[in-house]
Coordinates of C-alpha atoms in Angstrom, one line a residue:
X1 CA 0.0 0.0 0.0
X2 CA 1.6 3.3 -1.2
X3 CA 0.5 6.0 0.8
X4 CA 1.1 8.4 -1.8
X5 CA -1.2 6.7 -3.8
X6 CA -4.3 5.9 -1.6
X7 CA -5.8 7.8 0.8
X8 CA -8.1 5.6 3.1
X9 CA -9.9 6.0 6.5
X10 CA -9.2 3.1 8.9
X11 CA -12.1 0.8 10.2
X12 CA -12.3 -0.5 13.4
X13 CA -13.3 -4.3 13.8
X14 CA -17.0 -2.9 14.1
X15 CA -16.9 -1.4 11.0
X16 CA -19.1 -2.8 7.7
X17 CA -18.0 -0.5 5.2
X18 CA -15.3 1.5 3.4
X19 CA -15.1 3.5 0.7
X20 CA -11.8 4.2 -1.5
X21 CA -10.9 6.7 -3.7
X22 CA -8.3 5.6 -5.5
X23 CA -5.8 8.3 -8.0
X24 CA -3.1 8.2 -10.5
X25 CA -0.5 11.0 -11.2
X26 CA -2.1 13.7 -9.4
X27 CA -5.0 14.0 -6.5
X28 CA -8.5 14.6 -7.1
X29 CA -9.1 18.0 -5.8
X30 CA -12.7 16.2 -3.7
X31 CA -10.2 13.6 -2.5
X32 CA -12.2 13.0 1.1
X33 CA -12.8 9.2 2.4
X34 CA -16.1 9.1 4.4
X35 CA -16.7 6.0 6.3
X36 CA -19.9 5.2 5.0
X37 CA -21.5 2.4 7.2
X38 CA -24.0 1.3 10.1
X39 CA -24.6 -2.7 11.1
X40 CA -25.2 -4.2 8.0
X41 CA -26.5 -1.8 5.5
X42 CA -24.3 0.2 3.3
X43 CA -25.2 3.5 1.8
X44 CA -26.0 2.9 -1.8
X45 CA -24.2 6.2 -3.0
X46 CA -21.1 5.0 -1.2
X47 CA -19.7 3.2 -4.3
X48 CA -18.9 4.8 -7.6
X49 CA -19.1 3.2 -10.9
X50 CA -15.4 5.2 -11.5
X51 CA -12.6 2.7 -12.2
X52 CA -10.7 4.4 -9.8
X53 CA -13.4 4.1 -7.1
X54 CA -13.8 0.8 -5.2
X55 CA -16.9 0.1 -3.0
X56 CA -16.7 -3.5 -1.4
X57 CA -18.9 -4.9 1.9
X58 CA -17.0 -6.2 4.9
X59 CA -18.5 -9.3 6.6
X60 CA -19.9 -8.7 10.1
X61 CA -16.9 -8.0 13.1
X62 CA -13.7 -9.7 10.8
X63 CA -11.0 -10.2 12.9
X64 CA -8.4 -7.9 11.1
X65 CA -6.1 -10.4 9.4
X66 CA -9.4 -11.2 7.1
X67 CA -9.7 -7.6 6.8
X68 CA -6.3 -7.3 5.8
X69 CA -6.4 -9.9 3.6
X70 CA -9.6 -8.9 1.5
X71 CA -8.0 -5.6 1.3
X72 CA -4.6 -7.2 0.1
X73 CA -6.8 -8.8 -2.5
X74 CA -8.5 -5.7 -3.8
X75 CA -5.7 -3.8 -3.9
X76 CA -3.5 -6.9 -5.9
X77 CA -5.4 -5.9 -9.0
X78 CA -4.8 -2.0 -9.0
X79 CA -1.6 -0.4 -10.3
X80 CA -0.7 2.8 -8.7
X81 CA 1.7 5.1 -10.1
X82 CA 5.0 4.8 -8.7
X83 CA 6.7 7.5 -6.3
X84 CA 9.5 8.7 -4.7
X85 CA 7.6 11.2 -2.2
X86 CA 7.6 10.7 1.5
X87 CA 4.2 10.0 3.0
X88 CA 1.1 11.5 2.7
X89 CA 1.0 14.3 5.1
X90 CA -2.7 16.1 6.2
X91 CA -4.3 18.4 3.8
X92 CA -3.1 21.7 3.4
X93 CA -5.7 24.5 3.6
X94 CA -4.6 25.9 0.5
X95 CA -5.2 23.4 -2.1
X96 CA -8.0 20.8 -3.0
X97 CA -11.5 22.1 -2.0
X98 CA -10.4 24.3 0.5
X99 CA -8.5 26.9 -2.3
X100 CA -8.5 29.9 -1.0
X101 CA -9.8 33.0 -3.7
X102 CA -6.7 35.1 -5.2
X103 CA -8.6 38.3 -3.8
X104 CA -9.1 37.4 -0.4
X105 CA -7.6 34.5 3.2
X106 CA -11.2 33.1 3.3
X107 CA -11.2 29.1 2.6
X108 CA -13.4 27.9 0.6
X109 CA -16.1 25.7 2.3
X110 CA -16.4 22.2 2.5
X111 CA -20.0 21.1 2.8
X112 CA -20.3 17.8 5.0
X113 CA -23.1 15.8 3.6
X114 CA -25.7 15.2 6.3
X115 CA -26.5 10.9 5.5
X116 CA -23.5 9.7 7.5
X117 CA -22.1 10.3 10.7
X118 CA -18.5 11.3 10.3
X119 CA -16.4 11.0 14.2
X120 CA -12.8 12.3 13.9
X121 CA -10.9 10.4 16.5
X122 CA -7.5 12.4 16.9
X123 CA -6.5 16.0 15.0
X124 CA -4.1 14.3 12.5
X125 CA -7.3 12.2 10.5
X126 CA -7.1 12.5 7.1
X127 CA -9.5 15.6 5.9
X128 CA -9.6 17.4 9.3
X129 CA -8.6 20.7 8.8
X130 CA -10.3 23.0 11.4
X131 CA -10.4 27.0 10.4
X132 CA -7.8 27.9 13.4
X133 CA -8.7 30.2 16.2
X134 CA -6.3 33.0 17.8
X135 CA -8.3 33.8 20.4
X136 CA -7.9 37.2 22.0
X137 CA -6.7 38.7 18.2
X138 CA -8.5 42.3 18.2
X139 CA -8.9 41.7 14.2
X140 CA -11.9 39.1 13.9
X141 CA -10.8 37.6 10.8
X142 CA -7.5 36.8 12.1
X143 CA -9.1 35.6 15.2
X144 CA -11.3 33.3 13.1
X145 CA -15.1 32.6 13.2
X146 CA -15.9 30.2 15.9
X147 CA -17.6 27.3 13.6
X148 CA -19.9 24.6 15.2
X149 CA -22.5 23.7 13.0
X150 CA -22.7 20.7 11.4
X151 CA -22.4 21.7 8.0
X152 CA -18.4 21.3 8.2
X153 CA -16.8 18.8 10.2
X154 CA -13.6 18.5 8.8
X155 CA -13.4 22.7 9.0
X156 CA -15.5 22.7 12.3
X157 CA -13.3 24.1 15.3
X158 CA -15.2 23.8 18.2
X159 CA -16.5 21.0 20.4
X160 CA -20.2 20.8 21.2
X161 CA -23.1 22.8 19.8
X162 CA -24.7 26.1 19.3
X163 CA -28.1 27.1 21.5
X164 CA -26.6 25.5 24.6
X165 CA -29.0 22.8 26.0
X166 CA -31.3 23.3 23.3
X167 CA -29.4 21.6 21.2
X168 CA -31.1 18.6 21.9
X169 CA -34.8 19.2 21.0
X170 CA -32.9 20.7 17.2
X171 CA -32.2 17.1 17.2
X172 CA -35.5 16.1 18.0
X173 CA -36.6 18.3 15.3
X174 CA -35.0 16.7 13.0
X175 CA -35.9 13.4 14.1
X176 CA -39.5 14.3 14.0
X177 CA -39.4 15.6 10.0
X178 CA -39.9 19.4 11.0
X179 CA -36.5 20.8 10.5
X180 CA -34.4 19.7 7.3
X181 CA -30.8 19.6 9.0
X182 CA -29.7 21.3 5.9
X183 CA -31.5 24.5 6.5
X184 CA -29.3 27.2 6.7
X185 CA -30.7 30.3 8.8
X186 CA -31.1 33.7 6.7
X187 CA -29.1 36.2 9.3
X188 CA -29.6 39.5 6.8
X189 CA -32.3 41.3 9.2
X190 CA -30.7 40.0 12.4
X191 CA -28.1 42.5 13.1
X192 CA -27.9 44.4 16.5
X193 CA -29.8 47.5 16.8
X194 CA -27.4 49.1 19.1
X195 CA -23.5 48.9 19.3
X196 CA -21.8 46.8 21.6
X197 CA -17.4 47.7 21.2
X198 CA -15.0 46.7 20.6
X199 CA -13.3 47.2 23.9
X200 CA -9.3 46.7 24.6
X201 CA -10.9 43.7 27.4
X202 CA -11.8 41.6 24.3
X203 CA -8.0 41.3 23.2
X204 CA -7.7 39.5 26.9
X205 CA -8.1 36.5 27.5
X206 CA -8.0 36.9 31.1
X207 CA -11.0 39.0 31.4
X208 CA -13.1 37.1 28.3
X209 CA -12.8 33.3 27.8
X210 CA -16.6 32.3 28.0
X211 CA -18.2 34.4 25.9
X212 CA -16.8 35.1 21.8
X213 CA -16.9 38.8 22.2
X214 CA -17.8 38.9 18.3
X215 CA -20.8 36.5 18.3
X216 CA -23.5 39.4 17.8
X217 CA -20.9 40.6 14.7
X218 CA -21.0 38.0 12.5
X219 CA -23.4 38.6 9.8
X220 CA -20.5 42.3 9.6
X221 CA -16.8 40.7 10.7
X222 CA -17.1 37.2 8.9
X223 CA -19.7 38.1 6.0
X224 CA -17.0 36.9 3.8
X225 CA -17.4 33.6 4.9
X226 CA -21.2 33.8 4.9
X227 CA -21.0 35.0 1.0
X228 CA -19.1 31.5 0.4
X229 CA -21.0 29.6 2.3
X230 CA -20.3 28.8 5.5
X231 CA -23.0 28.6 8.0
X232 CA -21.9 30.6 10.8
X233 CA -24.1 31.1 14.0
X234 CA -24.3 34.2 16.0
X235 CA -23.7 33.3 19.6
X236 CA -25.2 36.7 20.7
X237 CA -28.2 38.5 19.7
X238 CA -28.9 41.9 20.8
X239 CA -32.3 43.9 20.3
X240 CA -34.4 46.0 22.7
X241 CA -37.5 45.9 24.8
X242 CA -40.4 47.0 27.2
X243 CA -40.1 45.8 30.5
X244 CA -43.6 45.5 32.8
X245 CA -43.3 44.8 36.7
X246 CA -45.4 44.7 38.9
X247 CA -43.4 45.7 41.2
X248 CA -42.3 49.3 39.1
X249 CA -45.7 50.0 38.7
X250 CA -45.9 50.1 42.4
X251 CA -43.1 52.1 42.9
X252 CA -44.3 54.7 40.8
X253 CA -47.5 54.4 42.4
X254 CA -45.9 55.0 45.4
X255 CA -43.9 57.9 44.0
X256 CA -40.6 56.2 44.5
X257 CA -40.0 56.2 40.6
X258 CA -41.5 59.0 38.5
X259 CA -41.8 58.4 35.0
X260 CA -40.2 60.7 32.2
X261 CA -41.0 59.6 29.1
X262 CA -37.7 57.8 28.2
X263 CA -36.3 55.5 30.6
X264 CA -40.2 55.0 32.4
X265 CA -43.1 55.1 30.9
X266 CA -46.2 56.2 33.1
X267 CA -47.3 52.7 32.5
X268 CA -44.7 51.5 34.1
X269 CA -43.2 50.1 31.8
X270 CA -39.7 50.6 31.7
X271 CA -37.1 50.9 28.3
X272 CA -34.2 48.5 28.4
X273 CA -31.4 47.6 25.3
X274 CA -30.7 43.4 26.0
X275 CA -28.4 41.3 24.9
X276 CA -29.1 37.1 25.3
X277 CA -25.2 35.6 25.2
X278 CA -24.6 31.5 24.7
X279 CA -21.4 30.4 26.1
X280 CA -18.4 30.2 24.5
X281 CA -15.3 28.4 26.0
X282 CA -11.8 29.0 25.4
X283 CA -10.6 26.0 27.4
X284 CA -6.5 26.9 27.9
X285 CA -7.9 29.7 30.0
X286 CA -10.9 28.3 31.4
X287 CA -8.4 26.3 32.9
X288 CA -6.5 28.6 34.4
X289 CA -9.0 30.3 35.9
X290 CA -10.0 27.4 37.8
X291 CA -6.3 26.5 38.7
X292 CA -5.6 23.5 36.9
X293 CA -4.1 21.8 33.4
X294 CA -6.3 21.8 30.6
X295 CA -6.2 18.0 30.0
X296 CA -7.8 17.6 33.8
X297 CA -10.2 20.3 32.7
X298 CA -11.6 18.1 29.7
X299 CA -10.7 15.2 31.1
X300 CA -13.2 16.2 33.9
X301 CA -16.1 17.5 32.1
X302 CA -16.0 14.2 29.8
X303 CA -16.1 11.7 32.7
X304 CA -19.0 13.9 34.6
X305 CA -20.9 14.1 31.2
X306 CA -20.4 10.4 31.0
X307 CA -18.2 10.3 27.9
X308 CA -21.0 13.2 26.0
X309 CA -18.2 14.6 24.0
X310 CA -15.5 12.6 23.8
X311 CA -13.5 15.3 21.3
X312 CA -12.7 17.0 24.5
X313 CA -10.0 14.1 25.0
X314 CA -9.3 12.8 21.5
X315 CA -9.0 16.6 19.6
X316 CA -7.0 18.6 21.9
X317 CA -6.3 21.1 19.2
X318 CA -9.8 21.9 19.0
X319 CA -9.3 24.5 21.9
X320 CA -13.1 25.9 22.0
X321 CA -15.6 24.0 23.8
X322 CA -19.7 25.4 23.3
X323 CA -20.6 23.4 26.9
X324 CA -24.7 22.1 27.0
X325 CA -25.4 25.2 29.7
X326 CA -27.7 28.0 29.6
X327 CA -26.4 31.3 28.9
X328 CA -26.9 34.9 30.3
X329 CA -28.9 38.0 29.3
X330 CA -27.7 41.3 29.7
X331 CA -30.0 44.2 30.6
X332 CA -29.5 47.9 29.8
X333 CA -31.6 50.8 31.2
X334 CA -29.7 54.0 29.7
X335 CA -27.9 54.7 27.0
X336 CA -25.1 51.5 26.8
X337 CA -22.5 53.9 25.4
X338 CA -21.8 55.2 28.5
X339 CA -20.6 51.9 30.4
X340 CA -16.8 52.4 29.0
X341 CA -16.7 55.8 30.8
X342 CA -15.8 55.5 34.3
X343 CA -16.8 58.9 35.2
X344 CA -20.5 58.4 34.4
X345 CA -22.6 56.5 37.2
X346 CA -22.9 53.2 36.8
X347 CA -25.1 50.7 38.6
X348 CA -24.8 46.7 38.8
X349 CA -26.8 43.7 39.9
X350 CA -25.3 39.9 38.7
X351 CA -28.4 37.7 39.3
X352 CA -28.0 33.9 39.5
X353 CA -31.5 32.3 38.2
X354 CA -34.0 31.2 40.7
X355 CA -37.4 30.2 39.1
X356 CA -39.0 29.4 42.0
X357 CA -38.8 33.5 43.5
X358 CA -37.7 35.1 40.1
X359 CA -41.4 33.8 38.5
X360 CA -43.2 32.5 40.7
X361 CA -42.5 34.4 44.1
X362 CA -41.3 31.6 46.4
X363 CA -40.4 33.1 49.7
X364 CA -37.6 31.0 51.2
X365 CA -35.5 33.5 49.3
X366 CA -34.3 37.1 48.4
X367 CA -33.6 36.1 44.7
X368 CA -36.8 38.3 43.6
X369 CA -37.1 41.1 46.0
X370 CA -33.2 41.7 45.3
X371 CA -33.5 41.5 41.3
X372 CA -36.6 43.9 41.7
X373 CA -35.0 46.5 43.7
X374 CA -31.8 46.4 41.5
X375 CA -34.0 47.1 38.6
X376 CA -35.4 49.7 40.5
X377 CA -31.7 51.4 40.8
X378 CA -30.8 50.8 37.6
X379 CA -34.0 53.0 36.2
X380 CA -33.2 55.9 38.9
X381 CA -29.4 55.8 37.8
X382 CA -30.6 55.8 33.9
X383 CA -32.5 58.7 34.8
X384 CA -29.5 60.7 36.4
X385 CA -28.0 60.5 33.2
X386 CA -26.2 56.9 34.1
X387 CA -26.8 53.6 33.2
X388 CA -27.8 50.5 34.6
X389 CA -26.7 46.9 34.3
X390 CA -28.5 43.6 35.2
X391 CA -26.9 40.5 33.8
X392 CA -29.0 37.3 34.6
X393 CA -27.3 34.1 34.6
X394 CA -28.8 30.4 34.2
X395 CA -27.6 29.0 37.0
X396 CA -30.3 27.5 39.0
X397 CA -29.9 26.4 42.7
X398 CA -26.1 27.8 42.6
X399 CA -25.7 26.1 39.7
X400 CA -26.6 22.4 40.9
X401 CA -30.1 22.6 39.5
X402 CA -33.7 22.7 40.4
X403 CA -34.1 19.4 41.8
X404 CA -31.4 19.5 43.8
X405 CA -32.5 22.8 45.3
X406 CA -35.8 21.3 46.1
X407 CA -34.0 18.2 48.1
X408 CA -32.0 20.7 50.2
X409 CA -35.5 22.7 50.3
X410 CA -36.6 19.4 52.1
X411 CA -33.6 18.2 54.2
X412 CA -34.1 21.8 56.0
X413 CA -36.9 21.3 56.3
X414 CA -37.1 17.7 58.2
X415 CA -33.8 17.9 60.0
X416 CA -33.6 17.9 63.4
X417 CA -34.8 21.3 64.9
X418 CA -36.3 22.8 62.1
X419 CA -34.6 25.2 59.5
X420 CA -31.9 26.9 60.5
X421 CA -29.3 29.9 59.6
X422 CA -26.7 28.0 61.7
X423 CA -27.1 24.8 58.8
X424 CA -28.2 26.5 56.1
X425 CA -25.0 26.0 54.3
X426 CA -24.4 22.2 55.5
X427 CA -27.6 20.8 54.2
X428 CA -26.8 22.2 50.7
X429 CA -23.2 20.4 51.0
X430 CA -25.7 16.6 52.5
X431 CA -27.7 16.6 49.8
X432 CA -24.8 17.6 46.8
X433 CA -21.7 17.0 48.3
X434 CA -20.6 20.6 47.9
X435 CA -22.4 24.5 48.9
X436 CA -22.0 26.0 45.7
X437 CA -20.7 25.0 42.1
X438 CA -21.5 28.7 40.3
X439 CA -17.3 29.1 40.5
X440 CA -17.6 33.0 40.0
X441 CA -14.3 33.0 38.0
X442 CA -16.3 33.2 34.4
X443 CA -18.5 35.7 35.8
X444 CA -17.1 38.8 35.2
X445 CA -16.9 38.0 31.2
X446 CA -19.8 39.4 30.6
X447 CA -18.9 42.8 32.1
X448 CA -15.5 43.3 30.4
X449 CA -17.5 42.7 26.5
X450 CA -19.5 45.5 27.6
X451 CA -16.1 47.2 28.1
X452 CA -17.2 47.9 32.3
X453 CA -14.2 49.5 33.8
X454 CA -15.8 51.0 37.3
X455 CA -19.1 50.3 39.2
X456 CA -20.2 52.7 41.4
X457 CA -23.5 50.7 42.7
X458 CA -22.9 46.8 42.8
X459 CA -26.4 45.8 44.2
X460 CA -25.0 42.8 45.6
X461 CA -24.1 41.5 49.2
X462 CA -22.3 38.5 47.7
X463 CA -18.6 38.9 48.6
X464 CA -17.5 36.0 46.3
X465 CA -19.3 38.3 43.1
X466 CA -17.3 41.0 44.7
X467 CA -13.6 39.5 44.6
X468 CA -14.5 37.8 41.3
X469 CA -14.9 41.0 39.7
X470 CA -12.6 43.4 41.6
X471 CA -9.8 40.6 40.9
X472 CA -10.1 41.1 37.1
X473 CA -9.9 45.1 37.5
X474 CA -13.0 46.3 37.7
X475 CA -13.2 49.1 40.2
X476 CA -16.5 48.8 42.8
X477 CA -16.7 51.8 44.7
X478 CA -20.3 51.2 46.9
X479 CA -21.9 47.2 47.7
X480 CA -25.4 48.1 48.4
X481 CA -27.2 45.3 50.4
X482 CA -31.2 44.3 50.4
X483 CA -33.2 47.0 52.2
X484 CA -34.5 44.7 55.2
X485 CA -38.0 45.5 54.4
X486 CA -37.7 43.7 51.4
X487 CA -36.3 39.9 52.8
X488 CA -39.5 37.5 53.0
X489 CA -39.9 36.0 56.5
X490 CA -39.0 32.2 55.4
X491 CA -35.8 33.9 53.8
X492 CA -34.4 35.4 57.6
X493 CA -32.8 31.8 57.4
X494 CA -30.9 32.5 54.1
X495 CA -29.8 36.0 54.9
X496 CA -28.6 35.3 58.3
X497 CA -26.6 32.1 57.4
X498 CA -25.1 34.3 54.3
X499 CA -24.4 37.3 56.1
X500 CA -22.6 35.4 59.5
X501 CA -20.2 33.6 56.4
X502 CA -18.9 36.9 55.1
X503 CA -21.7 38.6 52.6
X504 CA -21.2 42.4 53.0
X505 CA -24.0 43.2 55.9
X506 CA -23.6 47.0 55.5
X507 CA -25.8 48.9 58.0
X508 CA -28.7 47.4 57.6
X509 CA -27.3 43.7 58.7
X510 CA -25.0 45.0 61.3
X511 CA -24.8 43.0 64.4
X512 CA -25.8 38.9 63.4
X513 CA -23.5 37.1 65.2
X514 CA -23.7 33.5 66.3
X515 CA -26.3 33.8 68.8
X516 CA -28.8 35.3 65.9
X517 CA -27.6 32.4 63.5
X518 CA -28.8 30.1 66.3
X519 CA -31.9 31.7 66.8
X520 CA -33.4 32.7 63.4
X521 CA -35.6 29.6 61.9
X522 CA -37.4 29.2 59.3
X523 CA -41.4 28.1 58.7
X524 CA -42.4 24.7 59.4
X525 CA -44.3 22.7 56.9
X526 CA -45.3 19.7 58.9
X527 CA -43.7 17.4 56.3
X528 CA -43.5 14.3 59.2
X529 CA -46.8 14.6 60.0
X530 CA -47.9 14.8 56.4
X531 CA -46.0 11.7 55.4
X532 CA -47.5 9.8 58.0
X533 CA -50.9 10.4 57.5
X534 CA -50.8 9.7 54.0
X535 CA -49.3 6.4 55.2
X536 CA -52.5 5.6 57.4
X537 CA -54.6 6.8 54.9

């Protein structure tokens, strides 16, 4: 077998199928071998009547000298051209199908045919040639497009999939006959309706590795490669909306808020500019961040996801990662060109998701009552001529999940001596073997795209927020806490416990000490009692 004669993609013993495209004197330019096979049946478009091209059927799990032999036998009959040239080394991106145009860098695409799964084992495989990435480039075509669809595997350079943990009903989608995994979506009307940088902090990786700080840009930095082709997805979309509270409407009601026209409405409505961000890994740094090699990093992730993306241990040179988490929205009250500019106020809340108080007004919490009064800042500091910033993050239950927030929820419940501040923290750690898995390190991403360089309200108590963001630096010059009127009674327990472990108590929280974690409970729901008259019943 001369490999500068034959190109072929090895089988493993589980294999059925193989296709060969065989040459003489010089390459075909579509020279690509696609392993074309599934139990027993073999794509009928996977043999060519060419004389160059040989189709042939395996027999069910050979042992590899029969495999060797029947492809000894084949090739006996073929006579390639002989040549003195070393062996056949991986495609370069600048011939075959990938010829770039004399007028411009921009490859050309290579469209992967959508019948056949196609699962690149290691970064050398014949006909991988991933667009590269130089992450932290301030030019975006030099920093490349991040690619992830699955119109081009053998250009694709990023592990996983676009729309986070949606992903998996586009599959269903397509499983169900309503989406053709063809379609390509038509980006010409989707462009931002306000500008968002670029800022120096997107040159850095240190202050943005989990967000592409060009993914609302793309249909204007790559549409190059969106005139040739490639199906690029935008990984953030920014418009503007109306935003109706109940609880503004009461504060201007109450006279707290007064409308003007602009930033409130007398509805009560209120005017915001939003962006919704999907998250966007650069792993070397992701790594960093959380102090340790990137091969533990992806070695982590792909034994916790139970071998989901096993890419993340066979391709390290693919180095960006689109994880199956939700994302984050960025609010804007004011006018957003204004965050860069230190000297104009600038007010802050980072809210962690909690659906249970955020929609439906559980009270074992603060999560509402604090996102509702930070709103509440943001609009007075819009109308002062500042601006105001909420960024909401999908991380429910501190990032563990709903259901496991509800089986703390319980264990607080039923433990001994009711719900407590003083084991607030410890029944989290029973029930998930940790308090909190948000890691704040990726947090401040968010903040440095919109080019943030000073906060002069955080509306946050939280000091592990705090240190994130001050440690990347971000100045924060006041930490304004939870007006106590506004903490439910079933969430004393919560704001006790947090403010006794270090969350800044300003004056409103002054003076909880262990004696007032002891004392402060929370309500009692009877669930014994319950559970054992169900039982007799």
């Amino acid at each position: 077998i001369k490999q500068d004669s034959l190109a072929f993609l090895f089988p493993s013993q589980q294999c059925f199928g193989i296709i060969f495209s065989f040459f003489q004197a010089t390459p075909k330019p579509e020279l690509i071998n696609f392993l074309r096979c599934h139990n027993n049946y073999f794509l009928p478009n996977a043999a060519t009547s060419n004389n160059h091209d040989i189709g042939f059927q395996l027999s069910k799990s050979p042992s590899l000298n029969s495999y060797f032999a029947k492809l000894s036998s084949i090739l006996s009959t073929m006579s390639p051209p002989v040549s003195t040239a070393g062996p056949i080394a991986k495609k370069p991106r600048t011939t075959g199908t990938t010829k770039k145009n004399e007028n411009d860098e921009i490859p050309v695409p290579e469209i992967t045919q959508l019948d056949y799964v196609s699962l690149t084992s290691h970064a050398d495989a014949f006909g991988v040639d991933p667009i590269p990435i130089s992450w932290g480039h301030p030019d975006p075509l030099v920093r490349g497009p991040v690619i992830c669809t699955v119109r081009h595997s053998s250009q694709r350079n990023a592990i996983g999939a676009h729309s986070g943990s949606y992903c998996i009903y586009t599959g269903l989608a397509v499983a169900a006959g309503k989406l053709n995994p063809d379609y390509v979506p038509n980006l010409k009307l989707t462009s931002p309706v306000f500008n968002i940088g670029p800022h120096k902090s997107w040159t850095d990786p240190k202050k943005i590795a989990s967000i592409d700080p060009f993914g609302h840009i793309v249909t204007e930095a790559y549409a190059g490669y969106l005139d040739k082709g490639f199906d690029i997805r935008p990984t953030i979309a920014v418009t503007k909306a109306h935003i109706d509270l109940p609880e503004t409407r009461e504060a201007v009601k109450s006279g707290r808020l007064v409308p003007d026209g602009k930033i409130l409405l007398p509805t009560g409505q209120s005017i915001v500019s939003k962006a919704a961000v999907e998250p966007v890994w650069y792993l070397p740094e992701i790594a960093r961040r959380f102090g340790c090699t990137e091969t533990v990093l992806r070695q982590s992730i792909f034994r916790m996801t139970n071998g989901m993306y096993p890419e993340l241990i066979t391709r390290p040179d693919i180095k960006i990662f689109l994880p199956p988490i939700g994302g984050l929205t960025i609010y804007i009250w004011g006018d957003p060109d204004t965050i860069p500019d230190d000297d104009i106020e600038l007010t802050c809340r980072v809210h962690d998701e909690c659906n249970g108080s955020d929609v439906f007004g559980s009270d074992i919490c603060t999560c509402r009552p604090y996102l509702t009064h930070a709103i509440e800042e943001c609009i007075k500091t819009a109308q002062r001529g500042g601006c105001g910033i909420v960024i909401y993050y999908r991380k429910e239950g501190r990032s563990l999940g709903e259901v496991t927030k509800y089986l703390v929820y319980n264990t607080r419940k039923r433990q001994e001596g009711g719900d407590s501040a003083e084991n607030y923290f410890a029944c989290t750690e029973k029930v998930a073997g940790v308090q909190d898995t948000r890691f704040q390190a990726l947090m401040p991403d968010p903040l440095h795209f919109l080019g943030v360089k000073k906060i002069h309200n955080f509306i946050s108590m939280s000091d592990m927020k705090y240190n994130a963001i001050v440690s990347t630096g971000i100045e924060i010059v006041n930490r304004v806490e939870i007006p106590k009127e506004l903490v439910p009674d079933d969430a004393q327990v919560e704001i006790t416990a947090k403010v006794f472990h270090g969350y800044n108590a300003g004056e409103a929280y002054k003076g909880i000490d262990e004696n007032e974690l002891k004392k402060t409970k929370g309500r009692e729901y009877g669930y014994d009692q319950n559970t054992k008259k169900n039982l007799v019943e």
